[in-house]
């Protein structure tokens, strides 16, 4: 029997695709919490190796995020901003949009309804 919260369908998955040579889309699915944040840190570290990191985080399939997950994004944004890049969110469900607003991150990160909107905003 598996312990609670260990359902493999809830394990966070991270996929990176480059929509343009200078923009990476990081698609997250499942649950981002203390158990899966290490995986996010690794993926973000790889993306931060780019000369000018430009990242859209697709949250459309992310079911849950806790404070550990949020802190990974805040840390990454500090590094990205220092290099002249940006990190934005797209496709947040009602829970995640509310969470980002409640903790004040909706003022710190650009949040778009769809990935395409975030990429279009980057081209302006």
CSV table of N, CA and C in Angstrom, one decimal:
chain,number,residue,atom,x,y,z
A,1,UNK,N,0.8,-1.2,0.0
A,1,UNK,CA,0.0,0.0,0.0
A,1,UNK,C,0.9,1.2,0.0
A,2,UNK,N,0.5,2.2,-0.9
A,2,UNK,CA,1.3,3.5,-0.9
A,2,UNK,C,0.9,4.4,0.2
A,3,UNK,N,1.8,5.2,0.7
A,3,UNK,CA,1.5,6.2,1.7
A,3,UNK,C,0.6,7.3,1.0
A,4,UNK,N,-0.1,8.0,1.8
A,4,UNK,CA,-0.9,9.1,1.3
A,4,UNK,C,0.0,10.1,0.6
A,5,UNK,N,-0.6,10.7,-0.4
A,5,UNK,CA,0.2,11.7,-1.2
A,5,UNK,C,1.3,11.2,-2.1
A,6,UNK,N,1.3,9.9,-2.2
A,6,UNK,CA,2.4,9.3,-3.0
A,6,UNK,C,1.9,8.7,-4.3
A,7,UNK,N,0.7,9.1,-4.7
A,7,UNK,CA,0.1,8.6,-6.0
A,7,UNK,C,1.0,9.1,-7.1
A,8,UNK,N,1.4,8.1,-7.9
A,8,UNK,CA,2.3,8.5,-9.0
A,8,UNK,C,1.7,9.5,-10.0
A,9,UNK,N,0.4,9.4,-10.2
A,9,UNK,CA,-0.3,10.3,-11.1
A,9,UNK,C,-0.2,11.8,-10.6
A,10,UNK,N,0.1,12.0,-9.3
A,10,UNK,CA,0.2,13.3,-8.8
A,10,UNK,C,1.6,13.8,-8.8
A,11,UNK,N,2.6,12.9,-9.1
A,11,UNK,CA,4.0,13.4,-9.1
A,11,UNK,C,4.2,14.4,-10.2
A,12,UNK,N,4.9,15.4,-9.9
A,12,UNK,CA,5.1,16.5,-10.8
A,12,UNK,C,6.0,16.1,-12.0
A,13,UNK,N,5.6,16.5,-13.2
A,13,UNK,CA,6.3,16.3,-14.4
A,13,UNK,C,6.7,17.6,-14.9
A,14,UNK,N,7.9,17.8,-15.5
A,14,UNK,CA,8.4,19.0,-16.0
A,14,UNK,C,8.9,18.7,-17.5
A,15,UNK,N,8.4,19.5,-18.4
A,15,UNK,CA,8.8,19.3,-19.8
A,15,UNK,C,9.2,20.7,-20.4
A,16,UNK,N,10.3,20.8,-21.0
A,16,UNK,CA,10.8,22.1,-21.6
A,16,UNK,C,10.7,22.0,-23.1
A,17,UNK,N,10.1,23.0,-23.7
A,17,UNK,CA,10.1,23.1,-25.2
A,17,UNK,C,10.5,24.5,-25.5
A,18,UNK,N,11.2,24.6,-26.6
A,18,UNK,CA,11.6,26.0,-27.1
A,18,UNK,C,10.7,26.4,-28.2
A,19,UNK,N,9.9,27.4,-28.0
A,19,UNK,CA,9.0,27.8,-29.0
A,19,UNK,C,9.7,28.7,-30.0
A,20,UNK,N,10.7,29.4,-29.6
A,20,UNK,CA,11.6,30.2,-30.4
A,20,UNK,C,12.9,30.0,-29.8
A,21,UNK,N,13.9,30.5,-30.5
A,21,UNK,CA,15.3,30.2,-30.1
A,21,UNK,C,15.6,30.9,-28.7
A,22,UNK,N,14.8,31.9,-28.4
A,22,UNK,CA,15.1,32.6,-27.2
A,22,UNK,C,14.1,32.5,-26.1
A,23,UNK,N,13.0,31.7,-26.3
A,23,UNK,CA,12.0,31.5,-25.3
A,23,UNK,C,11.8,30.0,-25.0
A,24,UNK,N,11.9,29.7,-23.7
A,24,UNK,CA,11.6,28.3,-23.3
A,24,UNK,C,10.3,28.2,-22.6
A,25,UNK,N,9.5,27.2,-22.9
A,25,UNK,CA,8.2,27.0,-22.2
A,25,UNK,C,8.4,25.8,-21.3
A,26,UNK,N,8.3,26.0,-20.0
A,26,UNK,CA,8.4,25.0,-19.0
A,26,UNK,C,7.0,24.5,-18.6
A,27,UNK,N,6.6,23.4,-19.0
A,27,UNK,CA,5.2,22.9,-18.7
A,27,UNK,C,5.3,22.0,-17.5
A,28,UNK,N,4.5,22.3,-16.5
A,28,UNK,CA,4.5,21.6,-15.2
A,28,UNK,C,3.1,20.9,-15.1
A,29,UNK,N,3.1,19.6,-14.6
A,29,UNK,CA,1.9,18.9,-14.4
A,29,UNK,C,2.0,18.2,-13.1
A,30,UNK,N,0.9,17.9,-12.5
A,30,UNK,CA,0.9,17.1,-11.2
A,30,UNK,C,0.9,18.1,-10.0
A,31,UNK,N,1.7,17.8,-9.0
A,31,UNK,CA,1.7,18.6,-7.8
A,31,UNK,C,3.2,19.0,-7.5
A,32,UNK,N,3.3,20.3,-7.3
A,32,UNK,CA,4.6,20.9,-6.9
A,32,UNK,C,4.6,21.2,-5.4
A,33,UNK,N,5.4,20.4,-4.7
A,33,UNK,CA,5.5,20.6,-3.3
A,33,UNK,C,6.9,20.2,-2.8
A,34,UNK,N,7.1,20.1,-1.5
A,34,UNK,CA,8.4,19.8,-0.9
A,34,UNK,C,9.1,18.6,-1.5
A,35,UNK,N,8.2,17.6,-1.9
A,35,UNK,CA,8.8,16.3,-2.4
A,35,UNK,C,9.2,16.4,-3.9
A,36,UNK,N,8.7,17.4,-4.6
A,36,UNK,CA,9.0,17.5,-6.0
A,36,UNK,C,9.7,18.8,-6.4
A,37,UNK,N,10.0,19.6,-5.4
A,37,UNK,CA,10.6,20.9,-5.7
A,37,UNK,C,12.1,20.7,-6.2
A,38,UNK,N,12.7,19.7,-5.8
A,38,UNK,CA,14.1,19.4,-6.2
A,38,UNK,C,14.1,19.2,-7.7
A,39,UNK,N,13.1,18.5,-8.3
A,39,UNK,CA,13.1,18.4,-9.7
A,39,UNK,C,12.9,19.7,-10.4
A,40,UNK,N,12.1,20.6,-9.9
A,40,UNK,CA,11.9,21.9,-10.5
A,40,UNK,C,13.2,22.7,-10.4
A,41,UNK,N,13.9,22.6,-9.3
A,41,UNK,CA,15.2,23.3,-9.1
A,41,UNK,C,16.2,22.9,-10.2
A,42,UNK,N,16.2,21.6,-10.5
A,42,UNK,CA,17.2,21.1,-11.5
A,42,UNK,C,16.8,21.6,-12.9
A,43,UNK,N,15.5,21.6,-13.2
A,43,UNK,CA,15.1,22.1,-14.6
A,43,UNK,C,15.4,23.6,-14.7
A,44,UNK,N,15.1,24.3,-13.6
A,44,UNK,CA,15.3,25.8,-13.7
A,44,UNK,C,16.8,26.1,-13.8
A,45,UNK,N,17.6,25.3,-13.1
A,45,UNK,CA,19.1,25.5,-13.1
A,45,UNK,C,19.6,25.4,-14.5
A,46,UNK,N,19.1,24.4,-15.3
A,46,UNK,CA,19.5,24.2,-16.7
A,46,UNK,C,19.0,25.4,-17.5
A,47,UNK,N,17.8,25.8,-17.3
A,47,UNK,CA,17.3,27.0,-18.1
A,47,UNK,C,18.1,28.3,-17.7
A,48,UNK,N,18.6,28.4,-16.5
A,48,UNK,CA,19.3,29.6,-16.1
A,48,UNK,C,20.7,29.6,-16.7
A,49,UNK,N,21.2,28.5,-17.3
A,49,UNK,CA,22.5,28.5,-17.9
A,49,UNK,C,22.5,29.3,-19.3
A,50,UNK,N,21.3,29.6,-19.8
A,50,UNK,CA,21.2,30.3,-21.0
A,50,UNK,C,21.7,31.7,-20.8
A,51,UNK,N,22.3,32.3,-21.8
A,51,UNK,CA,22.8,33.7,-21.6
A,51,UNK,C,21.8,34.7,-21.1
A,52,UNK,N,20.6,34.7,-21.8
A,52,UNK,CA,19.5,35.6,-21.3
A,52,UNK,C,18.3,34.7,-21.2
A,53,UNK,N,18.0,34.2,-20.0
A,53,UNK,CA,16.9,33.3,-19.8
A,53,UNK,C,15.5,34.0,-20.0
A,54,UNK,N,14.7,33.4,-20.9
A,54,UNK,CA,13.3,33.9,-21.1
A,54,UNK,C,12.5,32.6,-20.9
A,55,UNK,N,11.7,32.6,-19.9
A,55,UNK,CA,10.9,31.4,-19.6
A,55,UNK,C,9.5,31.7,-19.3
A,56,UNK,N,8.6,30.9,-20.0
A,56,UNK,CA,7.2,30.9,-19.7
A,56,UNK,C,6.9,29.6,-19.0
A,57,UNK,N,6.3,29.7,-17.8
A,57,UNK,CA,5.9,28.5,-17.1
A,57,UNK,C,4.5,28.2,-17.3
A,58,UNK,N,4.2,27.1,-18.0
A,58,UNK,CA,2.8,26.7,-18.3
A,58,UNK,C,2.3,25.9,-17.1
A,59,UNK,N,1.3,26.6,-16.4
A,59,UNK,CA,0.7,26.0,-15.2
A,59,UNK,C,-0.6,25.3,-15.5
A,60,UNK,N,-1.0,25.1,-16.7
A,60,UNK,CA,-2.3,24.6,-17.0
A,60,UNK,C,-2.6,23.2,-16.5
A,61,UNK,N,-1.6,22.4,-16.3
A,61,UNK,CA,-1.8,21.0,-15.8
A,61,UNK,C,-1.2,20.9,-14.4
A,62,UNK,N,-0.8,21.9,-13.8
A,62,UNK,CA,-0.4,21.8,-12.4
A,62,UNK,C,-1.6,21.9,-11.4
A,63,UNK,N,-1.7,20.8,-10.6
A,63,UNK,CA,-2.9,20.7,-9.7
A,63,UNK,C,-2.7,21.5,-8.4
A,64,UNK,N,-1.4,21.5,-8.0
A,64,UNK,CA,-1.1,22.1,-6.6
A,64,UNK,C,0.3,22.6,-6.6
A,65,UNK,N,0.4,23.7,-5.8
A,65,UNK,CA,1.8,24.3,-5.5
A,65,UNK,C,1.8,24.8,-4.1
A,66,UNK,N,2.9,24.5,-3.4
A,66,UNK,CA,3.0,25.0,-2.0
A,66,UNK,C,4.1,26.0,-1.9
A,67,UNK,N,4.4,26.5,-0.7
A,67,UNK,CA,5.4,27.6,-0.6
A,67,UNK,C,6.8,27.2,-1.0
A,68,UNK,N,7.1,25.9,-0.9
A,68,UNK,CA,8.4,25.5,-1.4
A,68,UNK,C,8.5,25.6,-2.9
A,69,UNK,N,7.5,25.3,-3.6
A,69,UNK,CA,7.5,25.5,-5.1
A,69,UNK,C,7.5,27.0,-5.4
A,70,UNK,N,6.8,27.8,-4.7
A,70,UNK,CA,6.8,29.2,-5.0
A,70,UNK,C,8.2,29.8,-4.8
A,71,UNK,N,8.9,29.4,-3.7
A,71,UNK,CA,10.2,29.9,-3.5
A,71,UNK,C,11.2,29.6,-4.6
A,72,UNK,N,11.0,28.4,-5.2
A,72,UNK,CA,11.9,28.1,-6.3
A,72,UNK,C,11.7,29.1,-7.5
A,73,UNK,N,10.5,29.5,-7.7
A,73,UNK,CA,10.3,30.5,-8.8
A,73,UNK,C,10.8,31.9,-8.4
A,74,UNK,N,10.7,32.3,-7.1
A,74,UNK,CA,11.2,33.5,-6.7
A,74,UNK,C,12.7,33.6,-6.8
A,75,UNK,N,13.4,32.5,-6.4
A,75,UNK,CA,14.8,32.4,-6.5
A,75,UNK,C,15.3,32.5,-7.9
A,76,UNK,N,14.6,31.8,-8.8
A,76,UNK,CA,15.0,31.8,-10.2
A,76,UNK,C,14.8,33.2,-10.8
A,77,UNK,N,13.7,33.8,-10.5
A,77,UNK,CA,13.4,35.1,-11.0
A,77,UNK,C,14.5,36.1,-10.7
A,78,UNK,N,15.1,36.0,-9.5
A,78,UNK,CA,16.1,37.0,-9.1
A,78,UNK,C,17.4,36.8,-10.0
A,79,UNK,N,17.7,35.5,-10.3
A,79,UNK,CA,18.9,35.3,-11.1
A,79,UNK,C,18.5,35.7,-12.6
A,80,UNK,N,17.3,35.4,-13.0
A,80,UNK,CA,16.9,35.8,-14.4
A,80,UNK,C,16.9,37.3,-14.6
A,81,UNK,N,16.4,38.0,-13.6
A,81,UNK,CA,16.3,39.5,-13.7
A,81,UNK,C,17.7,40.1,-13.8
A,82,UNK,N,18.7,39.5,-13.0
A,82,UNK,CA,20.0,40.0,-13.0
A,82,UNK,C,20.7,39.8,-14.3
A,83,UNK,N,20.2,38.8,-15.1
A,83,UNK,CA,20.8,38.6,-16.4
A,83,UNK,C,20.0,39.2,-17.6
A,84,UNK,N,19.0,40.0,-17.2
A,84,UNK,CA,18.3,40.7,-18.2
A,84,UNK,C,17.2,39.9,-18.9
A,85,UNK,N,16.8,38.7,-18.3
A,85,UNK,CA,15.8,37.9,-18.8
A,85,UNK,C,14.5,38.1,-18.1
A,86,UNK,N,13.5,37.1,-18.3
A,86,UNK,CA,12.3,37.2,-17.6
A,86,UNK,C,11.7,35.8,-17.4
A,87,UNK,N,10.8,35.7,-16.5
A,87,UNK,CA,10.0,34.5,-16.2
A,87,UNK,C,8.6,34.9,-16.0
A,88,UNK,N,7.7,34.3,-16.7
A,88,UNK,CA,6.2,34.6,-16.6
A,88,UNK,C,5.5,33.3,-16.5
A,89,UNK,N,4.2,33.4,-16.0
A,89,UNK,CA,3.3,32.3,-15.8
A,89,UNK,C,2.2,32.4,-16.8
A,90,UNK,N,1.7,31.2,-17.2
A,90,UNK,CA,0.5,31.1,-18.1
A,90,UNK,C,-0.3,29.9,-17.7
A,91,UNK,N,-1.7,30.1,-18.0
A,91,UNK,CA,-2.6,29.0,-17.8
A,91,UNK,C,-2.9,28.6,-16.4
A,92,UNK,N,-2.7,29.5,-15.4
A,92,UNK,CA,-2.9,29.1,-14.0
A,92,UNK,C,-4.4,28.8,-13.8
A,93,UNK,N,-4.7,27.7,-13.1
A,93,UNK,CA,-6.1,27.4,-12.8
A,93,UNK,C,-6.6,28.3,-11.7
A,94,UNK,N,-7.8,28.2,-11.3
A,94,UNK,CA,-8.4,29.2,-10.3
A,94,UNK,C,-7.6,29.1,-9.0
A,95,UNK,N,-7.3,27.9,-8.5
A,95,UNK,CA,-6.5,27.7,-7.3
A,95,UNK,C,-5.2,28.4,-7.3
A,96,UNK,N,-4.4,28.2,-8.4
A,96,UNK,CA,-3.1,28.8,-8.5
A,96,UNK,C,-3.1,30.3,-8.7
A,97,UNK,N,-4.1,30.7,-9.5
A,97,UNK,CA,-4.2,32.2,-9.7
A,97,UNK,C,-4.5,32.9,-8.4
A,98,UNK,N,-5.4,32.3,-7.6
A,98,UNK,CA,-5.7,32.8,-6.3
A,98,UNK,C,-4.5,32.8,-5.3
A,99,UNK,N,-3.8,31.7,-5.4
A,99,UNK,CA,-2.6,31.5,-4.5
A,99,UNK,C,-1.6,32.6,-4.9
A,100,UNK,N,-1.3,32.8,-6.2
A,100,UNK,CA,-0.3,33.8,-6.6
A,100,UNK,C,-0.8,35.2,-6.2
A,101,UNK,N,-2.1,35.5,-6.3
A,101,UNK,CA,-2.6,36.8,-5.8
A,101,UNK,C,-2.5,37.0,-4.3
A,102,UNK,N,-2.9,35.9,-3.6
A,102,UNK,CA,-2.9,36.0,-2.1
A,102,UNK,C,-1.5,36.3,-1.5
A,103,UNK,N,-0.5,35.6,-2.1
A,103,UNK,CA,0.8,35.8,-1.5
A,103,UNK,C,1.6,37.0,-2.2
A,104,UNK,N,0.9,37.7,-3.1
A,104,UNK,CA,1.5,38.9,-3.7
A,104,UNK,C,2.3,38.7,-4.9
A,105,UNK,N,2.4,37.5,-5.4
A,105,UNK,CA,3.3,37.2,-6.5
A,105,UNK,C,2.7,37.6,-7.9
A,106,UNK,N,1.4,37.9,-7.9
A,106,UNK,CA,0.8,38.4,-9.1
A,106,UNK,C,1.3,39.8,-9.4
A,107,UNK,N,1.9,40.5,-8.5
A,107,UNK,CA,2.6,41.8,-8.7
A,107,UNK,C,4.0,41.6,-9.1
A,108,UNK,N,4.6,40.5,-8.8
A,108,UNK,CA,6.0,40.2,-9.0
A,108,UNK,C,6.3,39.5,-10.3
A,109,UNK,N,5.3,38.7,-10.8
A,109,UNK,CA,5.4,37.9,-12.0
A,109,UNK,C,4.3,38.3,-13.0
A,110,UNK,N,4.6,38.3,-14.3
A,110,UNK,CA,3.5,38.5,-15.3
A,110,UNK,C,2.8,37.2,-15.4
A,111,UNK,N,1.4,37.3,-15.4
A,111,UNK,CA,0.6,36.1,-15.5
A,111,UNK,C,-0.3,36.2,-16.6
A,112,UNK,N,-0.3,35.3,-17.5
A,112,UNK,CA,-1.1,35.3,-18.8
A,112,UNK,C,-2.1,34.2,-18.8
A,113,UNK,N,-3.2,34.4,-19.5
A,113,UNK,CA,-4.2,33.3,-19.6
A,113,UNK,C,-3.7,32.1,-20.4
A,114,UNK,N,-2.9,32.3,-21.4
A,114,UNK,CA,-2.4,31.2,-22.3
A,114,UNK,C,-0.9,31.4,-22.6
A,115,UNK,N,-0.3,30.3,-22.8
A,115,UNK,CA,1.2,30.4,-23.2
A,115,UNK,C,1.4,31.3,-24.4
A,116,UNK,N,0.5,31.2,-25.4
A,116,UNK,CA,0.7,32.0,-26.6
A,116,UNK,C,0.6,33.5,-26.2
A,117,UNK,N,-0.2,33.9,-25.2
A,117,UNK,CA,-0.3,35.3,-24.8
A,117,UNK,C,1.0,35.8,-24.2
A,118,UNK,N,1.7,34.9,-23.4
A,118,UNK,CA,2.9,35.2,-22.8
A,118,UNK,C,4.0,35.4,-23.8
A,119,UNK,N,4.1,34.5,-24.8
A,119,UNK,CA,5.1,34.6,-25.8
A,119,UNK,C,4.8,35.8,-26.7
A,120,UNK,N,3.6,36.1,-27.0
A,120,UNK,CA,3.3,37.3,-27.8
A,120,UNK,C,3.7,38.6,-27.0
A,121,UNK,N,3.5,38.6,-25.7
A,121,UNK,CA,3.9,39.8,-24.9
A,121,UNK,C,5.4,40.0,-24.9
A,122,UNK,N,6.1,38.9,-25.0
A,122,UNK,CA,7.6,38.9,-25.0
A,122,UNK,C,8.1,39.5,-26.3
A,123,UNK,N,7.3,39.4,-27.4
A,123,UNK,CA,7.7,39.9,-28.7
A,123,UNK,C,7.5,41.4,-28.9
A,124,UNK,N,6.8,42.0,-27.9
A,124,UNK,CA,6.5,43.5,-28.0
A,124,UNK,C,7.6,44.3,-27.5
